[in-house]
Amino acid sequence: MSLKITVIGTGYLGATHAAAMAELGFEVLGLDIVPEKIDLLRRGEVPMYEPGLRELLRRHVAGIEGATGRLRFTMDWAEIAEFGDVHFVCVNTPQKYGEYAADMSYVDAAFASLAPHLTGPALVVGKSTVPVGSADRLAAYLAEHAPAGADAELAWNPEFLREGFAVEDTLHPDRIVVGVRSERAEKVLREVYATPVGEGSPFVVTDFPTAELVKTAANSFLATKISFINAMAEVCEAAGGDVARLAEAIGHDDRIGKKFLRAGIGFGGGCLPKDIRAFMARAGELGADQALTFLREIDSINMRRRGLMVEMAREAVGGSFLGTRVAVLGAAFKPDSDDVRDSPALNVAGQIHLQGGQVTVYDPKGMDNARRLFPTLGYADSALEAVRGADVVLHLTEWREFRELDPAALGEVASTRLLLDGRNALDPQVWRQADWTYRAMGRPTA
Ligand code: UGA
């Protein structure tokens, strides 16, 4: 008989994982403690913008016409425990307020709610990004609080999905990492992931600490790559080089690779910034802080980018934002997402606004979230409207829609044809042909 799966926490990770498990053929029950989220999901709607996720949900959510009915949602912990052979814990671990460390309260609460209901054999699988050592602690917690005792086992299976590609990354992961303590746990997870493994996804079996560390190490490496190229951008600014050509050239070396070498205003979002900070905090607790002091520099380089973008814009409008109109294209922390958490684009927009500029923001999907976070900024319904009357245009999130803009049409409505590309993603040639002054970060000579 096929395994029955539950997914605890239906945010980005959980909603995607639940839908993907149903797509793989399993019966799935999802749980969240927020009633509004459950209501939305039951109707086959998604609480965030993620390409392909709504379609996937609607293919499986029970009660939707034509759906397989393999995916249901509940708020009842007893029902979850009763239903599932495998329980995936997908709740978030944000940065603690005023500290670097990760806030484990949602994970701990999920285990506290689930454990007393586990009366029979079950595998609880942590997916949340947690400080190394958490799995050991949570395994001990389960052993103590689950009536099933040793029959309720823990495994750790970090998630590597990227926002904007969440469905693709979940159905076709580039690797599956499982931290296990028994052959039984490994066997269950091999069964869960039989389809992607059959299609070639590597299946890496480790102990608990290694599985937890794989996640934070991967995100730290990605953050380091981005800050590395942004540090080169600073040097290019000083030396008169072109960081985009530099990235292209070093990227031809297979050992370096082309990906994640786009210089600009740096990384943001709900993962990389908080993950490198939580990693430093945890290393400190373990007495290994020296090993990760470089991440402090990675963080500083990254945060400096936002300030440098503001400076570049201030200089471009003649030294002060007072009385100037600034168009900001982009609010989401990256394209194909409506997520504005720690968004570099909104950070830059906010700083300029606080320095007296009149800022108008447009983003294809992130408008509602941006308005909630920064209600004092101006918002327009289209790129054209944002640019109308602007003294300078800032390109801060590299949506395809912005690459397809018609520079001539924007030139008609802009007050000054001055474009600053904070993502090195627009074609300078095309904009210059339409009489725009194009300037990008780290490319004084481009
Ligand atoms: C990141 C990781 O890429 C995922 O593998 C991981 O699973 C996820 O965090 C997580 O921990 O859950 P995500 O936050 O969706 O995924 O975003 P990324 O695609 O990594 O982009 C992060 C930021 O870096 C964005 O603001 C992006 O604009 C910026 N970036 C990316 C650059 O500035 N330059 C680049 O070359 C690439």
CSV table of C-alpha atoms and ligand atoms in Angstrom, one decimal:
chain,number,residue,atom,x,y,z
A,1,MET,CA,0.0,0.0,0.0
A,2,SER,CA,1.2,3.4,-0.9
A,3,LEU,CA,2.6,5.7,1.9
A,4,LYS,CA,0.3,8.4,3.2
A,5,ILE,CA,2.0,11.8,3.6
A,6,THR,CA,1.2,14.9,5.7
A,7,VAL,CA,2.8,18.3,5.3
A,8,ILE,CA,2.9,20.6,8.3
A,9,GLY,CA,3.1,24.3,7.4
A,10,THR,CA,1.7,25.4,4.1
A,11,GLY,CA,3.9,28.4,3.2
A,12,TYR,CA,6.1,28.4,0.2
A,13,LEU,CA,7.9,25.2,1.0
A,14,GLY,CA,4.9,23.3,2.4
A,15,ALA,CA,2.3,24.2,-0.2
A,16,THR,CA,4.7,23.3,-3.0
A,17,HIS,CA,5.8,20.1,-1.3
A,18,ALA,CA,2.2,19.0,-0.6
A,19,ALA,CA,1.2,19.6,-4.2
A,20,ALA,CA,4.3,17.9,-5.5
A,21,MET,CA,3.7,14.8,-3.3
A,22,ALA,CA,0.2,14.6,-4.7
A,23,GLU,CA,1.6,14.9,-8.2
A,24,LEU,CA,3.9,12.0,-7.4
A,25,GLY,CA,0.8,9.9,-6.7
A,26,PHE,CA,0.6,10.0,-2.9
A,27,GLU,CA,-2.5,10.8,-0.7
A,28,VAL,CA,-1.5,14.0,1.1
A,29,LEU,CA,-3.0,15.9,4.0
A,30,GLY,CA,-1.7,19.4,4.6
A,31,LEU,CA,-1.9,21.3,7.9
A,32,ASP,CA,-1.6,25.0,8.8
A,33,ILE,CA,-2.5,26.9,11.9
A,34,VAL,CA,-3.7,29.9,9.9
A,35,PRO,CA,-7.4,29.4,8.9
A,36,GLU,CA,-7.2,31.8,6.0
A,37,LYS,CA,-4.4,29.8,4.4
A,38,ILE,CA,-6.4,26.6,4.7
A,39,ASP,CA,-9.5,28.2,3.2
A,40,LEU,CA,-7.5,29.5,0.2
A,41,LEU,CA,-5.8,26.1,-0.4
A,42,ARG,CA,-9.0,24.2,-0.1
A,43,ARG,CA,-10.3,26.3,-2.9
A,44,GLY,CA,-7.2,25.6,-4.9
A,45,GLU,CA,-5.8,29.1,-4.5
A,46,VAL,CA,-2.3,29.9,-3.5
A,47,PRO,CA,-1.4,32.5,-0.8
A,48,MET,CA,1.6,33.7,-2.9
A,49,TYR,CA,2.7,34.1,-6.5
A,50,GLU,CA,4.7,31.1,-7.7
A,51,PRO,CA,4.6,30.0,-11.3
A,52,GLY,CA,2.8,26.7,-11.9
A,53,LEU,CA,1.8,26.1,-8.3
A,54,ARG,CA,-1.8,27.1,-8.6
A,55,GLU,CA,-2.2,24.7,-11.6
A,56,LEU,CA,-0.5,21.9,-9.7
A,57,LEU,CA,-2.8,22.4,-6.6
A,58,ARG,CA,-5.9,22.6,-8.8
A,59,ARG,CA,-4.9,19.3,-10.4
A,60,HIS,CA,-5.1,17.5,-7.0
A,61,VAL,CA,-7.1,19.4,-4.3
A,62,ALA,CA,-10.2,17.4,-3.3
A,63,GLY,CA,-13.5,19.0,-4.2
A,64,ILE,CA,-12.1,20.8,-7.3
A,65,GLU,CA,-13.7,19.7,-10.5
A,66,GLY,CA,-11.5,17.3,-12.5
A,67,ALA,CA,-8.9,17.1,-9.7
A,68,THR,CA,-7.5,13.7,-8.5
A,69,GLY,CA,-8.7,14.5,-4.9
A,70,ARG,CA,-5.4,13.2,-3.5
A,71,LEU,CA,-4.6,16.5,-1.7
A,72,ARG,CA,-6.7,17.7,1.3
A,73,PHE,CA,-6.1,20.3,4.1
A,74,THR,CA,-6.9,20.3,7.8
A,75,MET,CA,-6.2,22.2,11.0
A,76,ASP,CA,-6.6,19.1,13.1
A,77,TRP,CA,-3.4,17.6,14.6
A,78,ALA,CA,-5.1,14.3,15.6
A,79,GLU,CA,-6.3,13.9,12.0
A,80,ILE,CA,-2.8,14.5,10.8
A,81,ALA,CA,-1.3,11.9,13.1
A,82,GLU,CA,-4.0,9.4,12.3
A,83,PHE,CA,-3.6,9.8,8.6
A,84,GLY,CA,0.1,9.9,7.9
A,85,ASP,CA,2.9,7.4,7.6
A,86,VAL,CA,5.3,10.2,6.9
A,87,HIS,CA,5.0,13.8,8.3
A,88,PHE,CA,7.0,16.5,6.6
A,89,VAL,CA,7.6,19.5,8.8
A,90,CYS,CA,7.8,22.6,6.6
A,91,VAL,CA,7.3,25.6,8.9
A,92,ASN,CA,9.6,28.6,8.6
A,93,THR,CA,12.5,29.6,10.8
A,94,PRO,CA,12.8,33.4,10.4
A,95,GLN,CA,15.6,35.5,11.9
A,96,LYS,CA,15.0,36.2,15.6
A,97,TYR,CA,14.1,39.8,16.3
A,98,GLY,CA,17.2,41.7,17.3
A,99,GLU,CA,19.5,38.7,16.9
A,100,TYR,CA,21.3,36.8,14.2
A,101,ALA,CA,20.0,33.4,15.4
A,102,ALA,CA,17.1,31.5,13.8
A,103,ASP,CA,13.7,31.6,15.5
A,104,MET,CA,12.9,27.9,16.2
A,105,SER,CA,9.5,28.6,17.8
A,106,TYR,CA,7.4,27.4,14.9
A,107,VAL,CA,9.4,24.2,14.5
A,108,ASP,CA,9.2,23.5,18.2
A,109,ALA,CA,5.5,24.3,18.3
A,110,ALA,CA,4.9,21.9,15.4
A,111,PHE,CA,6.7,19.1,17.2
A,112,ALA,CA,4.9,19.9,20.4
A,113,SER,CA,1.5,19.7,18.7
A,114,LEU,CA,2.3,16.6,16.7
A,115,ALA,CA,4.2,14.4,19.1
A,116,PRO,CA,1.4,13.5,21.7
A,117,HIS,CA,-0.8,12.2,18.8
A,118,LEU,CA,1.8,9.8,17.4
A,119,THR,CA,0.5,6.5,18.8
A,120,GLY,CA,1.7,4.3,16.0
A,121,PRO,CA,4.7,3.9,13.7
A,122,ALA,CA,5.5,7.1,11.8
A,123,LEU,CA,8.5,8.9,10.2
A,124,VAL,CA,8.7,12.6,11.0
A,125,VAL,CA,10.8,14.4,8.4
A,126,GLY,CA,12.2,17.9,9.1
A,127,LYS,CA,12.5,20.1,6.0
A,128,SER,CA,12.8,23.5,7.6
A,129,THR,CA,16.2,25.3,7.6
A,130,VAL,CA,17.5,24.9,11.2
A,131,PRO,CA,20.6,25.4,13.2
A,132,VAL,CA,22.8,22.3,13.2
A,133,GLY,CA,22.1,20.2,16.2
A,134,SER,CA,18.3,20.8,16.1
A,135,ALA,CA,17.6,17.3,14.6
A,136,ASP,CA,19.4,15.6,17.5
A,137,ARG,CA,17.4,17.7,20.0
A,138,LEU,CA,14.1,17.1,18.2
A,139,ALA,CA,14.7,13.3,18.0
A,140,ALA,CA,15.1,13.3,21.7
A,141,TYR,CA,11.9,15.3,22.1
A,142,LEU,CA,10.0,12.8,20.0
A,143,ALA,CA,11.4,9.8,21.9
A,144,GLU,CA,10.1,11.4,25.1
A,145,HIS,CA,6.8,12.8,24.0
A,146,ALA,CA,5.4,10.4,21.3
A,147,PRO,CA,3.3,7.6,22.8
A,148,ALA,CA,4.7,5.4,20.0
A,149,GLY,CA,8.2,5.7,21.5
A,150,ALA,CA,10.9,4.5,19.2
A,151,ASP,CA,8.3,3.7,16.5
A,152,ALA,CA,8.0,7.5,15.9
A,153,GLU,CA,11.3,8.2,14.2
A,154,LEU,CA,12.9,11.4,12.9
A,155,ALA,CA,14.7,12.1,9.7
A,156,TRP,CA,16.1,15.4,8.2
A,157,ASN,CA,15.6,16.2,4.6
A,158,PRO,CA,16.6,19.8,3.7
A,159,GLU,CA,14.9,21.6,0.9
A,160,PHE,CA,16.7,23.5,-1.9
A,161,LEU,CA,13.8,25.0,-3.8
A,162,ARG,CA,14.2,28.5,-5.3
A,163,GLU,CA,11.3,30.9,-5.3
A,164,GLY,CA,10.1,31.3,-8.8
A,165,PHE,CA,11.2,27.7,-9.6
A,166,ALA,CA,9.6,26.0,-6.6
A,167,VAL,CA,7.5,23.5,-8.5
A,168,GLU,CA,10.3,22.5,-10.9
A,169,ASP,CA,12.8,22.3,-8.0
A,170,THR,CA,10.5,20.1,-6.0
A,171,LEU,CA,9.5,17.7,-8.7
A,172,HIS,CA,12.9,17.5,-10.3
A,173,PRO,CA,15.4,18.2,-7.5
A,174,ASP,CA,19.1,18.4,-8.4
A,175,ARG,CA,19.8,16.3,-5.3
A,176,ILE,CA,17.9,14.8,-2.4
A,177,VAL,CA,19.7,14.8,0.9
A,178,VAL,CA,18.4,12.7,3.8
A,179,GLY,CA,19.8,12.6,7.3
A,180,VAL,CA,18.8,9.3,8.9
A,181,ARG,CA,19.5,7.1,11.9
A,182,SER,CA,18.1,3.8,10.6
A,183,GLU,CA,17.7,1.8,7.4
A,184,ARG,CA,14.0,1.9,7.9
A,185,ALA,CA,14.0,5.7,7.7
A,186,GLU,CA,16.2,5.6,4.6
A,187,LYS,CA,13.9,3.0,3.0
A,188,VAL,CA,10.8,5.1,3.6
A,189,LEU,CA,12.4,8.2,2.1
A,190,ARG,CA,13.6,6.2,-0.9
A,191,GLU,CA,10.0,5.2,-1.5
A,192,VAL,CA,8.8,8.8,-1.2
A,193,TYR,CA,11.4,10.0,-3.7
A,194,ALA,CA,11.4,6.9,-6.0
A,195,THR,CA,10.1,9.0,-9.0
A,196,PRO,CA,12.7,11.8,-9.0
A,197,VAL,CA,15.5,9.3,-8.1
A,198,GLY,CA,14.3,7.1,-11.0
A,199,GLU,CA,14.7,10.1,-13.2
A,200,GLY,CA,18.3,10.7,-12.1
A,201,SER,CA,18.2,12.9,-9.0
A,202,PRO,CA,21.1,11.9,-6.8
A,203,PHE,CA,20.1,10.6,-3.3
A,204,VAL,CA,22.6,11.5,-0.7
A,205,VAL,CA,22.4,9.7,2.7
A,206,THR,CA,24.0,11.4,5.7
A,207,ASP,CA,23.8,11.7,9.5
A,208,PHE,CA,21.7,14.4,11.1
A,209,PRO,CA,24.3,17.2,11.5
A,210,THR,CA,25.6,16.8,7.9
A,211,ALA,CA,22.1,17.0,6.5
A,212,GLU,CA,21.4,20.2,8.4
A,213,LEU,CA,24.7,21.6,7.4
A,214,VAL,CA,24.3,20.8,3.7
A,215,LYS,CA,21.5,23.4,3.5
A,216,THR,CA,23.2,26.2,5.3
A,217,ALA,CA,26.5,25.5,3.5
A,218,ALA,CA,24.8,25.6,0.1
A,219,ASN,CA,23.1,28.9,0.9
A,220,SER,CA,26.3,30.4,2.3
A,221,PHE,CA,28.2,29.4,-0.8
A,222,LEU,CA,25.6,31.0,-3.1
A,223,ALA,CA,25.7,34.2,-0.9
A,224,THR,CA,29.5,34.2,-1.2
A,225,LYS,CA,29.4,33.9,-4.9
A,226,ILE,CA,27.1,36.9,-5.2
A,227,SER,CA,29.1,39.0,-2.8
A,228,PHE,CA,32.3,38.0,-4.5
A,229,ILE,CA,31.1,39.4,-7.8
A,230,ASN,CA,29.7,42.4,-6.1
A,231,ALA,CA,33.1,43.0,-4.5
A,232,MET,CA,34.6,42.8,-8.0
A,233,ALA,CA,32.0,45.4,-9.1
A,234,GLU,CA,33.3,47.8,-6.4
A,235,VAL,CA,36.9,47.3,-7.7
A,236,CYS,CA,35.7,47.7,-11.3
A,237,GLU,CA,34.1,51.0,-10.3
A,238,ALA,CA,37.4,52.2,-8.9
A,239,ALA,CA,39.6,50.9,-11.6
A,240,GLY,CA,37.4,51.6,-14.6
A,241,GLY,CA,36.6,48.0,-15.5
A,242,ASP,CA,33.4,46.2,-16.5
A,243,VAL,CA,32.2,43.6,-14.0
A,244,ALA,CA,29.7,42.0,-16.5
A,245,ARG,CA,32.5,41.2,-18.9
A,246,LEU,CA,34.7,40.1,-16.0
A,247,ALA,CA,32.0,37.7,-14.8
A,248,GLU,CA,31.4,36.4,-18.3
A,249,ALA,CA,35.2,35.8,-18.7
A,250,ILE,CA,35.8,34.0,-15.4
A,251,GLY,CA,32.6,32.0,-15.8
A,252,HIS,CA,34.0,30.2,-18.8
A,253,ASP,CA,36.2,28.4,-16.3
A,254,ASP,CA,34.1,25.3,-15.5
A,255,ARG,CA,35.4,25.3,-12.0
A,256,ILE,CA,34.0,28.8,-11.4
A,257,GLY,CA,30.9,28.6,-13.6
A,258,LYS,CA,28.6,31.4,-14.9
A,259,LYS,CA,25.8,31.1,-12.5
A,260,PHE,CA,25.2,33.4,-9.6
A,261,LEU,CA,27.8,35.9,-10.8
A,262,ARG,CA,25.4,38.7,-11.7
A,263,ALA,CA,26.6,41.9,-10.0
A,264,GLY,CA,24.1,44.4,-8.8
A,265,ILE,CA,22.2,45.5,-5.7
A,266,GLY,CA,22.8,42.1,-4.1
A,267,PHE,CA,20.8,39.3,-2.5
A,268,GLY,CA,17.7,39.5,-0.4
A,269,GLY,CA,14.6,37.4,0.3
A,270,GLY,CA,13.6,35.2,3.2
A,271,CYS,CA,16.5,32.8,2.9
A,272,LEU,CA,20.1,33.8,2.1
A,273,PRO,CA,20.4,36.9,4.4
A,274,LYS,CA,18.9,35.2,7.4
A,275,ASP,CA,20.5,31.8,6.8
A,276,ILE,CA,24.1,33.2,6.7
A,277,ARG,CA,23.4,35.1,9.9
A,278,ALA,CA,21.9,32.1,11.7
A,279,PHE,CA,24.8,30.0,10.5
A,280,MET,CA,27.3,32.5,12.1
A,281,ALA,CA,25.3,32.6,15.3
A,282,ARG,CA,25.2,28.8,15.5
A,283,ALA,CA,28.9,28.4,14.7
A,284,GLY,CA,29.5,30.9,17.6
A,285,GLU,CA,27.6,28.7,20.0
A,286,LEU,CA,29.6,25.7,18.9
A,287,GLY,CA,32.9,27.5,19.4
A,288,ALA,CA,33.6,27.5,15.6
A,289,ASP,CA,32.9,31.2,15.0
A,290,GLN,CA,36.3,31.8,13.4
A,291,ALA,CA,35.4,29.4,10.6
A,292,LEU,CA,32.6,31.7,9.5
A,293,THR,CA,33.8,35.2,10.2
A,294,PHE,CA,34.1,35.6,6.4
A,295,LEU,CA,30.3,35.5,6.2
A,296,ARG,CA,30.2,38.7,8.1
A,297,GLU,CA,32.1,40.3,5.2
A,298,ILE,CA,29.8,38.6,2.7
A,299,ASP,CA,26.8,40.2,4.6
A,300,SER,CA,28.5,43.6,4.7
A,301,ILE,CA,29.4,43.6,1.0
A,302,ASN,CA,25.8,42.7,0.3
A,303,MET,CA,24.2,45.4,2.4
A,304,ARG,CA,26.7,48.0,1.1
A,305,ARG,CA,25.3,47.4,-2.4
A,306,ARG,CA,22.0,49.0,-1.5
A,307,GLY,CA,23.7,52.1,-0.2
A,308,LEU,CA,25.9,52.3,-3.2
A,309,MET,CA,22.9,52.2,-5.5
A,310,VAL,CA,21.3,55.1,-3.6
A,311,GLU,CA,24.5,57.1,-3.9
A,312,MET,CA,24.8,56.4,-7.6
A,313,ALA,CA,21.2,57.6,-8.0
A,314,ARG,CA,21.8,60.7,-5.9
A,315,GLU,CA,24.9,61.6,-7.9
A,316,ALA,CA,23.0,61.1,-11.1
A,317,VAL,CA,20.3,63.6,-10.2
A,318,GLY,CA,22.8,66.2,-9.2
A,319,GLY,CA,23.6,65.5,-5.5
A,320,SER,CA,20.2,65.7,-3.8
A,321,PHE,CA,16.9,63.9,-4.1
A,322,LEU,CA,15.0,66.9,-2.9
A,323,GLY,CA,12.4,67.8,-5.5
A,324,THR,CA,13.3,64.9,-7.8
A,325,ARG,CA,11.0,62.2,-9.1
A,326,VAL,CA,12.4,58.7,-9.0
A,327,ALA,CA,10.9,55.7,-10.9
A,328,VAL,CA,11.7,52.3,-9.4
A,329,LEU,CA,11.1,49.3,-11.6
A,330,GLY,CA,10.8,46.3,-9.3
A,331,ALA,CA,9.9,45.6,-5.7
A,332,ALA,CA,10.2,41.8,-5.3
A,333,PHE,CA,13.5,40.5,-4.1
A,334,LYS,CA,13.8,38.6,-7.3
A,335,PRO,CA,11.8,38.1,-10.5
A,336,ASP,CA,8.9,35.6,-10.8
A,337,SER,CA,8.1,36.2,-7.1
A,338,ASP,CA,5.8,38.5,-5.2
A,339,ASP,CA,8.1,38.1,-2.1
A,340,VAL,CA,9.3,41.5,-0.8
A,341,ARG,CA,11.0,40.1,2.4
A,342,ASP,CA,14.3,41.9,2.8
A,343,SER,CA,14.0,43.1,-0.9
A,344,PRO,CA,17.0,45.1,-2.0
A,345,ALA,CA,14.8,46.9,-4.5
A,346,LEU,CA,12.4,48.1,-1.8
A,347,ASN,CA,15.2,48.9,0.5
A,348,VAL,CA,16.7,51.3,-2.1
A,349,ALA,CA,13.3,52.8,-2.8
A,350,GLY,CA,12.7,53.4,0.9
A,351,GLN,CA,16.1,55.0,1.4
A,352,ILE,CA,15.6,57.4,-1.5
A,353,HIS,CA,12.1,58.3,-0.2
A,354,LEU,CA,13.5,59.0,3.3
A,355,GLN,CA,16.1,61.3,1.6
A,356,GLY,CA,13.4,63.4,0.1
A,357,GLY,CA,12.9,61.9,-3.3
A,358,GLN,CA,9.4,61.3,-4.7
A,359,VAL,CA,9.5,57.6,-5.4
A,360,THR,CA,7.1,55.7,-7.6
A,361,VAL,CA,7.3,51.9,-7.7
A,362,TYR,CA,6.0,49.4,-10.1
A,363,ASP,CA,6.4,45.6,-9.9
A,364,PRO,CA,4.5,43.0,-12.0
A,365,LYS,CA,3.5,40.9,-9.0
A,366,GLY,CA,4.9,42.4,-5.8
A,367,MET,CA,2.7,45.5,-5.5
A,368,ASP,CA,0.3,44.4,-2.7
A,369,ASN,CA,3.1,43.1,-0.5
A,370,ALA,CA,5.2,46.2,-1.2
A,371,ARG,CA,2.3,48.5,-0.3
A,372,ARG,CA,1.8,46.7,2.9
A,373,LEU,CA,5.4,47.0,3.9
A,374,PHE,CA,6.1,50.5,2.6
A,375,PRO,CA,2.7,52.3,2.5
A,376,THR,CA,4.4,55.7,2.2
A,377,LEU,CA,6.0,55.1,-1.2
A,378,GLY,CA,4.2,56.0,-4.4
A,379,TYR,CA,2.9,53.1,-6.6
A,380,ALA,CA,1.9,53.0,-10.3
A,381,ASP,CA,0.0,50.4,-12.2
A,382,SER,CA,2.5,50.0,-15.0
A,383,ALA,CA,6.2,50.7,-15.8
A,384,LEU,CA,5.1,53.5,-18.1
A,385,GLU,CA,3.1,55.2,-15.4
A,386,ALA,CA,5.9,54.8,-12.9
A,387,VAL,CA,8.3,56.4,-15.4
A,388,ARG,CA,6.0,59.3,-16.3
A,389,GLY,CA,7.7,62.6,-15.2
A,390,ALA,CA,10.7,60.8,-13.7
A,391,ASP,CA,14.1,62.4,-13.4
A,392,VAL,CA,15.8,59.0,-13.1
A,393,VAL,CA,14.7,55.4,-13.6
A,394,LEU,CA,16.1,52.7,-11.4
A,395,HIS,CA,15.9,49.1,-12.6
A,396,LEU,CA,16.0,47.0,-9.4
A,397,THR,CA,14.3,43.6,-10.0
A,398,GLU,CA,15.1,41.9,-13.3
A,399,TRP,CA,11.6,40.9,-14.5
A,400,ARG,CA,11.4,39.8,-18.1
A,401,GLU,CA,8.7,42.5,-18.6
A,402,PHE,CA,11.3,45.1,-18.0
A,403,ARG,CA,13.7,43.7,-20.5
A,404,GLU,CA,10.9,43.9,-23.0
A,405,LEU,CA,10.0,47.5,-22.3
A,406,ASP,CA,10.2,49.9,-25.3
A,407,PRO,CA,12.8,52.5,-24.3
A,408,ALA,CA,11.5,55.0,-26.9
A,409,ALA,CA,8.0,54.9,-25.4
A,410,LEU,CA,9.3,55.4,-21.9
A,411,GLY,CA,11.5,58.2,-23.2
A,412,GLU,CA,8.4,60.0,-24.4
A,413,VAL,CA,7.0,60.2,-20.8
A,414,ALA,CA,10.2,60.5,-18.7
A,415,SER,CA,11.3,63.9,-17.7
A,416,THR,CA,15.0,62.9,-18.1
A,417,ARG,CA,16.2,59.8,-20.1
A,418,LEU,CA,18.4,58.5,-17.3
A,419,LEU,CA,18.5,54.8,-16.5
A,420,LEU,CA,20.4,53.1,-13.7
A,421,ASP,CA,20.5,49.3,-14.0
A,422,GLY,CA,20.8,47.9,-10.5
A,423,ARG,CA,20.7,44.3,-11.8
A,424,ASN,CA,23.0,44.4,-14.9
A,425,ALA,CA,20.2,42.8,-16.8
A,426,LEU,CA,19.1,45.4,-19.5
A,427,ASP,CA,20.8,45.8,-22.8
A,428,PRO,CA,22.7,49.1,-22.7
A,429,GLN,CA,22.8,49.2,-26.5
A,430,VAL,CA,19.0,49.3,-26.9
A,431,TRP,CA,18.5,52.0,-24.3
A,432,ARG,CA,21.3,54.2,-25.7
A,433,GLN,CA,19.9,53.9,-29.2
A,434,ALA,CA,16.7,55.5,-27.8
A,435,ASP,CA,18.8,58.4,-26.3
A,436,TRP,CA,18.9,57.2,-22.8
A,437,THR,CA,21.9,57.6,-20.6
A,438,TYR,CA,22.5,54.1,-19.3
A,439,ARG,CA,24.6,53.4,-16.3
A,440,ALA,CA,25.0,50.1,-14.4
A,441,MET,CA,26.8,49.1,-11.2
A,442,GLY,CA,30.4,48.1,-11.6
A,443,ARG,CA,30.5,49.0,-15.3
A,444,PRO,CA,31.8,52.6,-15.5
A,445,THR,CA,33.2,51.9,-19.0
A,446,ALA,CA,30.3,49.8,-20.4
B,1,UGA,C1,17.7,30.5,-2.1
B,1,UGA,C2,18.5,29.3,-2.7
B,1,UGA,O1,19.0,29.7,-4.0
B,1,UGA,C3,17.7,28.0,-2.7
B,1,UGA,O2,18.6,27.0,-3.2
B,1,UGA,C4,17.3,27.7,-1.3
B,1,UGA,O3,16.5,26.5,-1.3
B,1,UGA,C5,16.4,28.9,-0.8
B,1,UGA,O4,17.2,30.1,-0.8
B,1,UGA,C6,16.0,28.5,0.6
B,1,UGA,O5,16.8,28.5,1.5
B,1,UGA,O6,14.8,28.2,0.8
B,1,UGA,P1,15.8,32.1,-3.1
B,1,UGA,O7,15.8,32.7,-1.8
B,1,UGA,O8,14.5,31.7,-3.8
B,1,UGA,O9,16.6,30.7,-3.0
B,1,UGA,O10,16.6,33.0,-4.1
B,1,UGA,P2,17.9,33.0,-5.0
B,1,UGA,O11,17.5,32.5,-6.4
B,1,UGA,O12,19.0,32.2,-4.3
B,1,UGA,O13,18.2,34.5,-5.1
B,1,UGA,C7,18.6,35.2,-3.9
B,1,UGA,C8,18.9,36.7,-4.1
B,1,UGA,O14,20.2,36.7,-4.8
B,1,UGA,C9,17.9,37.4,-5.0
B,1,UGA,O15,17.7,38.7,-4.4
B,1,UGA,C10,18.6,37.6,-6.3
B,1,UGA,O16,18.2,38.7,-7.0
B,1,UGA,C11,20.1,37.7,-5.9
B,1,UGA,N1,21.1,37.3,-6.9
B,1,UGA,C12,21.1,36.0,-7.5
B,1,UGA,C13,22.0,38.2,-7.3
B,1,UGA,O17,22.1,39.3,-6.9
B,1,UGA,N2,22.9,37.8,-8.3
B,1,UGA,C14,22.9,36.6,-8.8
B,1,UGA,O18,23.8,36.3,-9.7
B,1,UGA,C15,22.0,35.7,-8.4
